[in-house]
Coordinates of C-alpha atoms and ligand atoms in Angstrom, one line a residue:
M1 CA -0.1 -0.1 0.4
A2 CA 2.8 2.2 -1.0
D3 CA 0.9 5.4 -3.1
I4 CA -2.4 6.5 -1.3
Y5 CA -4.3 7.5 -4.6
D6 CA -6.5 10.4 -4.8
V7 CA -9.5 8.4 -7.2
V8 CA -9.4 4.3 -7.7
I9 CA -12.4 3.5 -10.4
I10 CA -14.2 0.4 -10.8
G11 CA -15.1 -0.1 -14.1
G12 CA -12.8 0.3 -17.3
G13 CA -16.3 1.5 -19.3
P14 CA -17.4 4.6 -21.0
G15 CA -18.4 5.2 -17.7
G16 CA -14.7 4.6 -16.1
Y17 CA -12.5 5.4 -18.6
N18 CA -14.0 8.9 -20.0
C19 CA -13.6 9.9 -15.8
A20 CA -10.3 7.8 -15.2
I21 CA -8.9 10.5 -18.1
R22 CA -10.8 13.5 -16.7
A23 CA -9.1 12.7 -14.2
G24 CA -6.2 12.4 -15.1
Q25 CA -6.4 15.8 -16.8
L26 CA -6.9 17.6 -13.7
G27 CA -4.0 16.0 -12.1
L28 CA -5.3 14.0 -10.2
K29 CA -3.6 10.8 -9.2
T30 CA -5.3 8.1 -10.8
A31 CA -6.6 4.5 -10.7
I32 CA -8.9 2.1 -13.0
V33 CA -9.4 -1.1 -12.2
E34 CA -11.0 -2.9 -15.1
S35 CA -12.0 -7.5 -14.1
R36 CA -12.5 -8.4 -18.8
G37 CA -9.1 -8.2 -19.2
K38 CA -9.5 -5.5 -22.1
L39 CA -11.0 -1.2 -21.5
G40 CA -14.1 -0.2 -23.0
G41 CA -16.3 -2.1 -20.8
T42 CA -19.7 -3.3 -22.5
C43 CA -20.1 -1.1 -24.8
L44 CA -16.7 -1.3 -27.0
N45 CA -16.8 -4.9 -26.1
V46 CA -19.8 -6.6 -26.4
G47 CA -22.2 -3.2 -27.1
C48 CA -22.2 -0.7 -28.6
I49 CA -19.2 -0.9 -31.1
P50 CA -20.0 -4.5 -32.0
S51 CA -23.0 -4.2 -33.1
K52 CA -23.2 -0.9 -35.1
A53 CA -20.1 -2.9 -37.2
L54 CA -22.1 -5.7 -38.1
L55 CA -25.7 -3.1 -38.5
H56 CA -23.9 -0.9 -41.3
A57 CA -22.4 -4.0 -42.2
S58 CA -25.3 -5.8 -42.9
E59 CA -27.2 -2.4 -44.3
M60 CA -24.4 -2.5 -47.1
F61 CA -25.4 -5.9 -48.4
E62 CA -29.3 -5.3 -47.7
A63 CA -28.9 -1.8 -49.8
A64 CA -26.4 -4.1 -52.3
K65 CA -29.8 -6.2 -53.1
T66 CA -32.3 -3.7 -52.7
T67 CA -31.2 0.0 -53.7
F68 CA -28.6 -0.1 -56.1
P69 CA -30.8 -1.7 -57.8
A70 CA -33.6 0.8 -58.4
M71 CA -30.2 3.4 -58.7
G72 CA -28.8 1.8 -61.5
V73 CA -26.4 -0.1 -59.9
I74 CA -25.8 -2.9 -61.6
V75 CA -23.6 -5.5 -59.1
G76 CA -25.3 -9.2 -59.5
E77 CA -27.2 -11.2 -56.6
P78 CA -24.7 -10.0 -53.0
K79 CA -23.1 -12.8 -51.7
L80 CA -22.4 -12.5 -47.7
D81 CA -18.8 -14.2 -46.4
L82 CA -20.3 -14.2 -42.4
A83 CA -16.4 -15.0 -41.1
V84 CA -15.2 -11.7 -43.0
M85 CA -17.9 -9.5 -41.7
Q86 CA -17.2 -10.9 -37.8
K87 CA -13.2 -10.3 -38.1
Q88 CA -14.1 -6.2 -39.9
K89 CA -16.6 -6.3 -36.3
A90 CA -13.5 -8.0 -33.7
E91 CA -11.0 -5.2 -35.7
A92 CA -13.2 -2.4 -35.0
V93 CA -13.0 -3.8 -31.4
D94 CA -9.6 -4.4 -31.1
G95 CA -8.8 -1.0 -32.1
L96 CA -11.2 1.4 -31.0
T97 CA -9.9 -0.9 -26.2
K98 CA -6.5 -0.7 -27.9
G99 CA -7.1 3.1 -28.6
V100 CA -8.4 3.6 -24.7
E101 CA -5.1 2.2 -23.0
F102 CA -3.0 4.3 -25.5
L103 CA -5.4 7.2 -23.6
M104 CA -4.8 5.8 -20.0
K105 CA -1.2 6.0 -20.6
K106 CA -1.2 9.2 -22.2
N107 CA -2.8 10.9 -18.9
K108 CA -1.2 8.5 -16.7
V109 CA -3.7 6.5 -15.9
T110 CA -3.4 3.5 -14.0
Y111 CA -4.9 0.5 -15.1
L112 CA -4.7 -3.0 -12.8
K113 CA -6.7 -5.8 -14.6
G114 CA -8.5 -7.4 -12.0
K115 CA -11.6 -7.9 -10.1
G116 CA -12.2 -4.3 -7.6
R117 CA -14.0 -4.6 -3.9
F118 CA -14.2 -2.3 -1.6
A119 CA -11.9 -3.4 1.8
G120 CA -13.8 -1.1 4.4
A121 CA -13.6 2.7 3.7
G122 CA -11.0 4.4 0.9
K123 CA -9.2 0.7 0.4
V124 CA -9.9 -0.9 -2.7
E125 CA -9.0 -4.4 -3.3
V126 CA -7.8 -5.4 -6.3
T127 CA -7.2 -9.1 -7.4
G128 CA -6.2 -9.8 -10.7
E129 CA -2.9 -10.6 -12.0
N130 CA -0.8 -9.5 -9.8
G131 CA -2.4 -11.8 -7.2
V132 CA -4.5 -9.9 -4.6
E133 CA -3.0 -6.2 -3.8
T134 CA -5.0 -3.2 -1.6
L135 CA -4.6 0.4 -3.0
A136 CA -5.5 3.0 -0.5
T137 CA -7.6 5.8 -2.3
K138 CA -9.5 9.4 -0.9
N139 CA -11.4 8.6 -3.4
I140 CA -13.2 5.8 -5.3
V141 CA -15.5 5.9 -8.3
I142 CA -18.0 2.8 -9.2
A143 CA -19.0 2.3 -12.5
T144 CA -19.5 -1.5 -12.9
G145 CA -22.2 -1.0 -15.4
S146 CA -24.7 -3.8 -15.7
E147 CA -25.7 -7.6 -17.4
P148 CA -28.6 -8.7 -19.5
M149 CA -31.8 -10.1 -17.4
G150 CA -32.8 -13.3 -17.9
L151 CA -36.6 -14.4 -18.1
P152 CA -37.8 -17.1 -15.8
G153 CA -38.1 -20.5 -17.6
V154 CA -34.9 -19.5 -20.2
T155 CA -31.9 -20.2 -19.2
I156 CA -29.3 -19.1 -22.0
D157 CA -26.1 -20.8 -22.7
E158 CA -25.2 -17.6 -25.9
K159 CA -24.5 -20.5 -28.1
Q160 CA -28.9 -21.3 -29.3
I161 CA -30.3 -19.4 -26.9
V162 CA -28.3 -16.3 -26.5
S163 CA -28.4 -12.4 -24.6
S164 CA -27.0 -9.7 -27.4
T165 CA -23.5 -10.4 -25.8
G166 CA -24.0 -14.2 -28.0
A167 CA -26.2 -12.4 -30.4
L168 CA -23.5 -10.7 -32.1
A169 CA -20.7 -13.4 -31.8
L170 CA -23.9 -16.5 -33.7
E171 CA -20.9 -18.1 -36.5
K172 CA -24.4 -19.2 -39.4
V173 CA -27.7 -16.7 -40.2
P174 CA -30.3 -18.2 -38.4
G175 CA -33.4 -19.7 -39.9
K176 CA -35.8 -18.7 -37.4
L177 CA -34.9 -15.9 -35.2
I178 CA -37.8 -15.1 -31.9
V179 CA -36.5 -12.8 -29.8
I180 CA -37.9 -12.2 -26.7
G181 CA -38.3 -8.5 -25.9
G182 CA -39.2 -5.3 -28.9
G183 CA -36.8 -2.6 -26.7
V184 CA -33.8 -0.6 -28.4
I185 CA -31.3 -4.9 -28.7
G186 CA -34.1 -6.8 -30.1
L187 CA -34.5 -4.4 -33.4
E188 CA -30.6 -3.3 -33.9
L189 CA -30.2 -6.6 -33.7
G190 CA -33.6 -8.4 -35.2
S191 CA -32.5 -5.7 -38.0
V192 CA -28.8 -7.1 -38.2
W193 CA -29.9 -11.4 -38.8
R194 CA -32.7 -9.8 -41.3
R195 CA -30.8 -8.5 -43.5
L196 CA -28.6 -11.2 -43.3
G197 CA -31.9 -13.7 -44.7
A198 CA -33.1 -14.5 -40.7
E199 CA -37.3 -15.3 -40.5
V200 CA -36.9 -13.1 -37.4
T201 CA -40.4 -12.5 -35.3
V202 CA -40.5 -10.0 -32.1
V203 CA -42.0 -11.2 -28.8
E204 CA -43.7 -8.2 -27.3
Y205 CA -44.6 -8.0 -23.3
L206 CA -46.6 -4.8 -23.5
D207 CA -48.7 -3.8 -26.4
R208 CA -45.8 -1.5 -28.3
I209 CA -42.7 -1.5 -29.4
L210 CA -40.2 0.9 -28.0
P211 CA -42.6 1.7 -25.2
T212 CA -40.8 4.3 -23.4
N213 CA -40.2 6.9 -27.1
D214 CA -43.5 8.6 -28.3
G215 CA -46.1 6.6 -28.3
E216 CA -46.3 7.5 -32.8
V217 CA -42.7 7.1 -33.5
S218 CA -43.3 4.0 -32.2
K219 CA -46.7 2.6 -33.9
Q220 CA -45.0 4.6 -37.3
F221 CA -41.6 2.3 -36.3
Q222 CA -43.7 -0.7 -36.2
R223 CA -45.1 -0.6 -39.3
I224 CA -42.1 0.1 -41.1
L225 CA -40.2 -3.0 -39.9
A226 CA -42.8 -5.2 -40.9
K227 CA -42.9 -3.8 -44.4
Q228 CA -38.9 -4.8 -44.4
G229 CA -40.3 -8.5 -43.2
F230 CA -40.0 -8.8 -39.3
A231 CA -43.3 -10.2 -37.6
F232 CA -44.9 -8.5 -34.3
E233 CA -46.7 -10.3 -31.4
L234 CA -47.5 -8.1 -29.1
S235 CA -49.3 -8.1 -25.4
T236 CA -47.4 -11.4 -25.8
K237 CA -44.8 -14.1 -22.9
V238 CA -42.5 -16.8 -23.6
T239 CA -43.5 -18.7 -20.4
G240 CA -40.4 -21.3 -21.8
V241 CA -38.0 -22.4 -24.0
E242 CA -37.5 -26.0 -24.5
K243 CA -35.0 -27.5 -26.8
K244 CA -36.1 -30.6 -29.3
G245 CA -34.1 -31.9 -31.7
G246 CA -32.0 -28.8 -32.6
K247 CA -34.4 -26.8 -32.8
L248 CA -35.9 -24.4 -30.1
A249 CA -40.0 -25.1 -29.3
V250 CA -40.5 -21.0 -28.1
T251 CA -44.0 -21.3 -25.3
V252 CA -46.0 -17.4 -25.7
E253 CA -49.7 -16.7 -24.6
P254 CA -51.7 -13.2 -23.5
A255 CA -49.6 -10.3 -21.5
A256 CA -53.3 -11.0 -20.2
G257 CA -53.5 -15.0 -19.6
G258 CA -54.4 -17.2 -21.8
D259 CA -54.3 -19.9 -25.1
K260 CA -50.2 -20.6 -25.2
R261 CA -49.5 -20.9 -28.7
T262 CA -45.3 -22.9 -29.8
L263 CA -43.3 -20.8 -31.8
D264 CA -40.5 -22.6 -33.7
A265 CA -37.3 -21.0 -33.9
D266 CA -33.4 -21.8 -34.5
I267 CA -31.5 -19.0 -32.1
V268 CA -33.0 -17.0 -29.9
L269 CA -32.6 -13.9 -28.4
V270 CA -33.3 -12.7 -25.0
A271 CA -33.4 -8.9 -24.7
I272 CA -35.9 -7.8 -21.9
G273 CA -33.9 -4.7 -21.2
R274 CA -30.3 -5.1 -18.1
K275 CA -29.8 -4.9 -14.8
P276 CA -27.3 -2.7 -12.5
Y277 CA -23.6 -5.6 -11.9
T278 CA -23.0 -6.1 -8.5
E279 CA -21.6 -8.4 -7.7
G280 CA -18.6 -9.5 -5.4
L281 CA -18.4 -5.5 -5.0
G282 CA -19.0 -6.1 -1.2
L283 CA -21.0 -2.5 -0.6
E284 CA -21.9 -3.8 2.6
T285 CA -19.2 -3.4 3.8
V286 CA -19.0 0.8 3.8
G287 CA -22.7 1.0 3.6
I288 CA -23.5 1.7 -0.1
Q289 CA -27.1 1.3 -0.8
T290 CA -29.0 0.6 -3.5
D291 CA -33.2 0.7 -4.3
K292 CA -35.0 -2.8 -4.4
R293 CA -33.7 -3.2 -8.0
G294 CA -30.6 -3.3 -7.7
F295 CA -29.2 -0.2 -9.0
I296 CA -26.6 2.1 -6.8
V297 CA -28.7 5.0 -5.2
N298 CA -27.1 9.1 -5.2
D299 CA -27.0 12.4 -4.5
H300 CA -25.9 14.2 -7.4
W301 CA -23.1 11.2 -8.0
E302 CA -22.8 10.7 -4.3
T303 CA -23.2 7.2 -3.0
T304 CA -24.7 7.1 0.8
A305 CA -20.6 6.1 1.7
P306 CA -18.5 9.5 1.8
G307 CA -15.9 9.4 -0.5
V308 CA -17.3 6.8 -2.9
Y309 CA -19.7 8.3 -6.6
V310 CA -21.7 6.1 -9.1
I311 CA -22.1 6.4 -12.3
G312 CA -23.3 5.2 -15.5
D313 CA -25.4 1.7 -15.9
V314 CA -24.8 0.9 -12.5
T315 CA -26.9 4.0 -11.1
H316 CA -30.0 5.1 -12.4
G317 CA -31.2 7.5 -15.8
P318 CA -31.0 6.3 -18.8
M319 CA -28.3 3.2 -19.3
L320 CA -26.6 4.7 -22.9
A321 CA -22.9 5.2 -23.7
H322 CA -22.9 8.9 -23.2
K323 CA -25.2 9.2 -20.0
A324 CA -21.8 7.7 -18.3
E325 CA -19.4 9.3 -19.5
E326 CA -21.5 12.7 -19.3
E327 CA -21.9 11.2 -15.5
G328 CA -18.0 10.3 -15.8
A329 CA -16.5 13.2 -16.6
N330 CA -18.6 15.6 -14.4
V331 CA -17.5 13.2 -11.2
A332 CA -14.1 13.9 -11.7
Q333 CA -14.3 17.6 -12.2
I334 CA -16.4 17.2 -8.6
I335 CA -13.3 15.2 -7.0
A336 CA -11.0 18.2 -8.6
G337 CA -13.3 21.0 -6.5
K338 CA -14.9 21.8 -9.8
W339 CA -18.1 22.0 -11.3
G340 CA -19.5 19.1 -12.1
H341 CA -22.8 19.5 -14.2
M342 CA -25.7 17.2 -16.6
N343 CA -28.6 17.7 -17.6
P344 CA -30.4 14.8 -17.4
D345 CA -33.9 16.2 -19.0
I346 CA -31.2 16.5 -23.0
I347 CA -29.9 13.4 -23.6
P348 CA -30.9 11.9 -26.1
G349 CA -31.9 8.8 -27.3
V350 CA -30.7 6.2 -31.2
V351 CA -31.8 3.1 -32.4
Y352 CA -29.4 2.7 -34.7
T353 CA -32.3 0.2 -37.4
K354 CA -32.5 1.6 -41.5
P355 CA -34.5 4.1 -40.9
E356 CA -32.4 5.6 -37.5
V357 CA -34.8 6.5 -34.5
A358 CA -33.6 9.4 -32.8
S359 CA -35.6 11.1 -29.7
V360 CA -34.2 13.2 -26.6
G361 CA -37.0 15.0 -24.2
K362 CA -40.5 14.2 -23.5
T363 CA -43.0 12.6 -25.1
E364 CA -46.2 14.3 -25.9
E365 CA -47.9 10.9 -23.8
E366 CA -45.2 12.5 -20.5
L367 CA -45.7 16.1 -21.6
K368 CA -49.7 15.1 -21.2
A369 CA -49.4 12.4 -18.0
A370 CA -48.1 16.3 -16.5
G371 CA -50.7 17.9 -17.4
V372 CA -48.4 20.5 -20.1
T373 CA -49.7 22.1 -22.3
Y374 CA -47.7 22.5 -25.6
K375 CA -47.2 23.0 -29.1
V376 CA -46.3 19.7 -32.4
G377 CA -45.1 20.7 -35.5
K378 CA -44.6 17.5 -37.5
F379 CA -42.5 17.3 -41.6
P380 CA -42.7 13.8 -43.3
F381 CA -39.2 13.3 -45.2
M382 CA -41.8 11.9 -47.8
A383 CA -41.7 16.3 -48.6
N384 CA -38.1 16.6 -48.0
S385 CA -35.7 17.1 -51.3
R386 CA -32.2 14.6 -50.2
A387 CA -34.9 12.4 -48.7
R388 CA -36.6 11.7 -52.2
T389 CA -33.0 11.6 -54.3
N390 CA -31.6 9.3 -52.1
H391 CA -34.3 7.0 -52.2
E392 CA -35.6 7.4 -47.9
T393 CA -38.7 9.1 -47.7
D394 CA -39.3 6.6 -44.6
G395 CA -40.5 8.4 -41.1
F396 CA -40.9 11.6 -39.9
V397 CA -39.2 15.5 -37.7
K398 CA -42.1 16.1 -34.8
I399 CA -41.0 18.7 -32.4
L400 CA -43.2 19.9 -29.1
E401 CA -42.8 22.7 -27.7
D402 CA -44.4 24.4 -24.6
A403 CA -46.3 26.3 -24.8
A404 CA -46.2 28.3 -22.0
T405 CA -42.7 28.6 -21.8
S406 CA -41.9 28.7 -26.2
R407 CA -39.4 26.1 -24.4
V408 CA -38.5 23.1 -26.8
V409 CA -39.4 20.2 -25.0
G410 CA -38.9 17.0 -27.1
A411 CA -38.0 16.0 -30.5
H412 CA -38.1 12.5 -32.0
I413 CA -37.3 11.5 -35.4
I414 CA -37.3 8.7 -37.6
G415 CA -35.1 8.8 -40.8
V416 CA -32.3 7.9 -42.0
G417 CA -29.4 9.6 -39.8
A418 CA -31.8 10.7 -37.8
G419 CA -29.1 9.6 -34.3
E420 CA -26.4 12.4 -36.1
M421 CA -29.6 15.5 -37.1
I422 CA -30.9 15.1 -33.4
G423 CA -27.7 16.8 -31.7
E424 CA -28.6 20.1 -34.1
I425 CA -32.3 19.9 -31.5
C426 CA -30.0 19.2 -28.0
V427 CA -28.1 21.9 -28.7
A428 CA -31.0 24.3 -29.3
M429 CA -32.5 22.3 -26.0
E430 CA -29.1 23.0 -24.4
F431 CA -29.7 26.7 -25.4
G432 CA -33.1 27.3 -24.5
A433 CA -33.9 27.6 -28.0
S434 CA -37.8 27.7 -29.3
A435 CA -39.2 26.2 -32.3
E436 CA -39.1 29.8 -34.1
D437 CA -35.1 29.9 -33.1
I438 CA -34.9 26.6 -35.4
A439 CA -36.8 28.1 -38.3
R440 CA -35.1 31.4 -38.7
T441 CA -31.9 29.5 -38.8
C442 CA -30.9 29.2 -42.1
H443 CA -30.5 24.9 -42.8
A444 CA -28.3 24.1 -46.3
H445 CA -30.4 23.0 -48.8
P446 CA -30.7 19.6 -50.0
T447 CA -30.2 18.5 -46.7
M448 CA -32.6 15.7 -44.4
T449 CA -32.8 18.8 -41.8
E450 CA -34.6 21.0 -44.0
A451 CA -36.9 18.2 -42.8
I452 CA -35.5 19.5 -39.0
R453 CA -36.9 23.0 -39.7
E454 CA -40.2 23.4 -41.2
A455 CA -41.0 20.8 -38.3
A456 CA -40.1 23.9 -36.4
K457 CA -42.1 26.1 -38.2
G458 CA -44.7 23.6 -37.7
V459 CA -45.0 24.3 -34.8
D460 CA -46.0 27.7 -35.1
G461 CA -48.0 27.1 -38.2
W462 CA -46.3 28.2 -41.4
T463 CA -44.4 25.5 -43.0
M464 CA -43.7 25.5 -46.5
Q465 CA -45.3 22.3 -47.4
T466 CA -46.2 19.1 -46.6
Ligands
FAD501 P1 -20.3 -0.5 -19.0 O1 -19.9 -0.6 -20.2 O2 -20.9 -2.3 -18.8 O3 -19.0 -0.7 -17.8 C1 -19.1 -2.2 -17.2 C2 -17.2 -2.1 -16.3 O4 -17.0 -2.4 -15.0 C3 -16.8 -3.5 -17.7 O5 -16.0 -3.4 -17.7 C4 -16.9 -4.4 -16.8 O6 -16.2 -6.1 -16.4 C5 -16.7 -4.2 -15.4 N1 -16.8 -4.5 -13.6 C6 -17.6 -4.7 -13.3 N2 -17.4 -4.9 -12.2 C7 -16.4 -4.8 -11.6 C8 -15.3 -5.6 -10.6 N3 -15.8 -5.5 -9.1 N4 -13.5 -4.8 -11.2 C9 -13.5 -5.0 -12.4 N5 -14.2 -4.6 -12.5 C10 -15.3 -4.5 -13.5 N6 -25.6 2.9 -25.9 C11 -24.7 4.3 -26.0 O7 -25.2 4.8 -25.9 N7 -25.5 3.6 -27.9 C12 -25.6 2.0 -28.3 O8 -25.1 2.6 -29.0 C13 -25.4 1.5 -27.8 N8 -25.7 0.0 -28.6 C14 -25.3 -1.0 -27.1 C15 -26.0 -2.8 -28.2 C16 -26.2 -3.7 -27.0 C17 -26.1 -5.3 -27.4 C18 -26.0 -3.0 -25.3 C19 -25.8 -4.8 -24.8 C20 -25.2 -2.2 -24.9 C21 -25.5 -0.5 -25.6 N9 -25.6 0.2 -25.4 C22 -25.3 1.1 -25.8 C23 -25.7 0.2 -23.4 C24 -24.1 1.5 -22.9 O9 -22.9 -0.2 -23.9 C25 -23.8 1.1 -21.8 O10 -24.7 2.0 -22.0 C26 -22.6 1.4 -21.6 O11 -22.2 0.2 -22.0 C27 -22.6 2.0 -20.1 O12 -21.8 2.3 -19.7 P2 -21.1 2.2 -18.1 O13 -18.9 2.3 -17.8 O14 -21.7 2.0 -17.0 O15 -20.7 0.3 -18.0
NAI502 P1 -35.4 -1.8 -23.0 O1 -35.2 -2.3 -22.2 O2 -34.6 -0.9 -24.7 O3 -36.2 -3.0 -23.9 C1 -36.9 -4.1 -23.5 C2 -38.4 -4.4 -24.0 O4 -38.0 -5.7 -23.4 C3 -39.3 -3.7 -23.7 O5 -40.1 -3.2 -25.7 C4 -39.9 -4.1 -22.5 O6 -41.5 -4.3 -22.9 C5 -39.5 -6.1 -23.3 N1 -40.0 -7.3 -22.5 C6 -39.6 -7.4 -20.9 N2 -40.0 -7.9 -20.1 C7 -40.3 -8.9 -21.3 C8 -40.6 -9.8 -21.1 N3 -41.1 -11.5 -20.3 N4 -41.6 -10.3 -22.6 C9 -41.3 -9.8 -23.7 N5 -40.7 -8.7 -23.9 C10 -40.3 -7.6 -22.6 O7 -33.9 -3.4 -23.5 P2 -33.0 -3.9 -24.2 O8 -33.2 -4.2 -25.8 O9 -32.6 -5.2 -23.5 O10 -31.6 -3.4 -24.1 C11 -30.5 -2.7 -22.7 C12 -29.9 -1.5 -22.6 O11 -29.1 -1.5 -23.4 C13 -31.3 -0.7 -22.9 O12 -31.5 0.2 -21.6 C14 -31.0 0.3 -24.0 O13 -30.4 2.1 -23.7 C15 -29.1 -0.8 -24.1 N6 -29.2 -0.1 -24.8 C16 -29.4 0.8 -26.6 C17 -28.6 0.7 -28.0 C18 -28.2 2.0 -28.3 O14 -28.3 3.2 -27.8 N7 -28.1 2.2 -29.3 C19 -28.6 -0.2 -28.5 C20 -28.8 -1.7 -27.6 C21 -28.3 -1.3 -26.1

């Protein structure tokens, strides 16, 4: 226990490594402890990055079959080399995780490979490549992330019955894929395998997919995905999955109860949400409280134990990499005695399907429930010149403005490039913009972003064309 650290971070995902980098930049003596053998966490290793690599590659594959000929580009029937597709995914992951390791060195952060646990106040015990060592530290940041939620009656083996981790690593395109859960993972990874040739059925417990998104977005998005070939079983629950002669028998029944049916599948993907990961951390040894669902409670990122902070998926808020990153940098600032602030109302969420679904701020349902009077502006990509020339007309932009304050309080986009476009609305909201501010801002022509401007105009009823 030679050195006393200013901060030890447990977990090397986007929350942890961004916290470490900022702490290093601020001159704090910093260590990061990671047990998976590589930095980058869920996001870089088995989440955001590999899923986007496969989404992009599978989108190319499908475009070669459908969009290319429609635009007069004749390349013949494309063939799939799944091994190459998986290899380029692995290379993207590898390059980025090594990049994060380099950033640790650059910012003078000590990286310890091993499992961290609390060993009393101000002490972290690390079991890893150097045996067991105990670090003494003034501050500790918990950034241990999350893990997939399981379903009773369904045993995940990561081969035939998979979580997102197994679904990212399949070596063969399944004939029939059943996805349990119509949320972000189900629709993104369902899209990958459908584009590559699988028949995909999504079984969703609630009566709509993406249930926390704006209702109008969920409805239209489901129609678009159905047109692409997705099948949906809504208001339906899975009660068990059985292995039978190399196939899977999935038993379903109405969510409200009723007659059982059996669906057959080659692969089942369980994607019903994720839960906080705190196994073996020894939270009880320092009196850190969790809520009923296991999330670590915090007040401005400080836990119930003094000098112990928490960030990312293991605490409250959306389970998103950029939310974890933002929290990580803020906590480093706070530990260094500087400001640390994040606006929880302006965290964008993107589903990286084709088209993408992007949203920020409130949905119409949330505004209604809160009794807020609001105005709506909407514009379809069908009426946007760039979308039409690109053969990408599915979707719309919807902007919601608080009628009393004239501030934009929410935006919801379905459209190709929606994930890039939503950034403009985030900046506008951070600056307290009205829809009129966006509408009076010159947008380049011809771009998809003109649909944002037209939707903003629509809030006050002066949209030019619909
Ligand atoms: P994590 O990334 O989970 O990192 C925590 C790390 O802590 C892990 O590496 C773990 O090994 C380590 N750890 C845990 N306990 C210990 C311990 N005791 N000692 C040492 N190390 C420990 N989010 C987005 O914003 N955009 C996306 O496109 C996106 N795509 C996703 C796709 C998939 C398939 C999945 C599963 C998730 C996706 N996410 C996405 C969510 C995103 O991955 C998480 O929100 C993000 O990784 C959370 O970061 P974190 O730092 O809190 O935790
Ligand atoms: P999710 O919360 O997005 O969706 C889970 C879905 O499963 C919901 O629609 C829910 O109603 C449904 N469900 C729950 N129990 C069910 C049951 N028993 N039977 C059938 N349906 C059931 O969770 P998901 O997709 O697992 O993703 C986990 C987290 O990872 C999310 O919080 C998300 O933020 C993050 N993530 C983010 C991505 C992105 O930003 N693009 C991509 C992938 C994951």
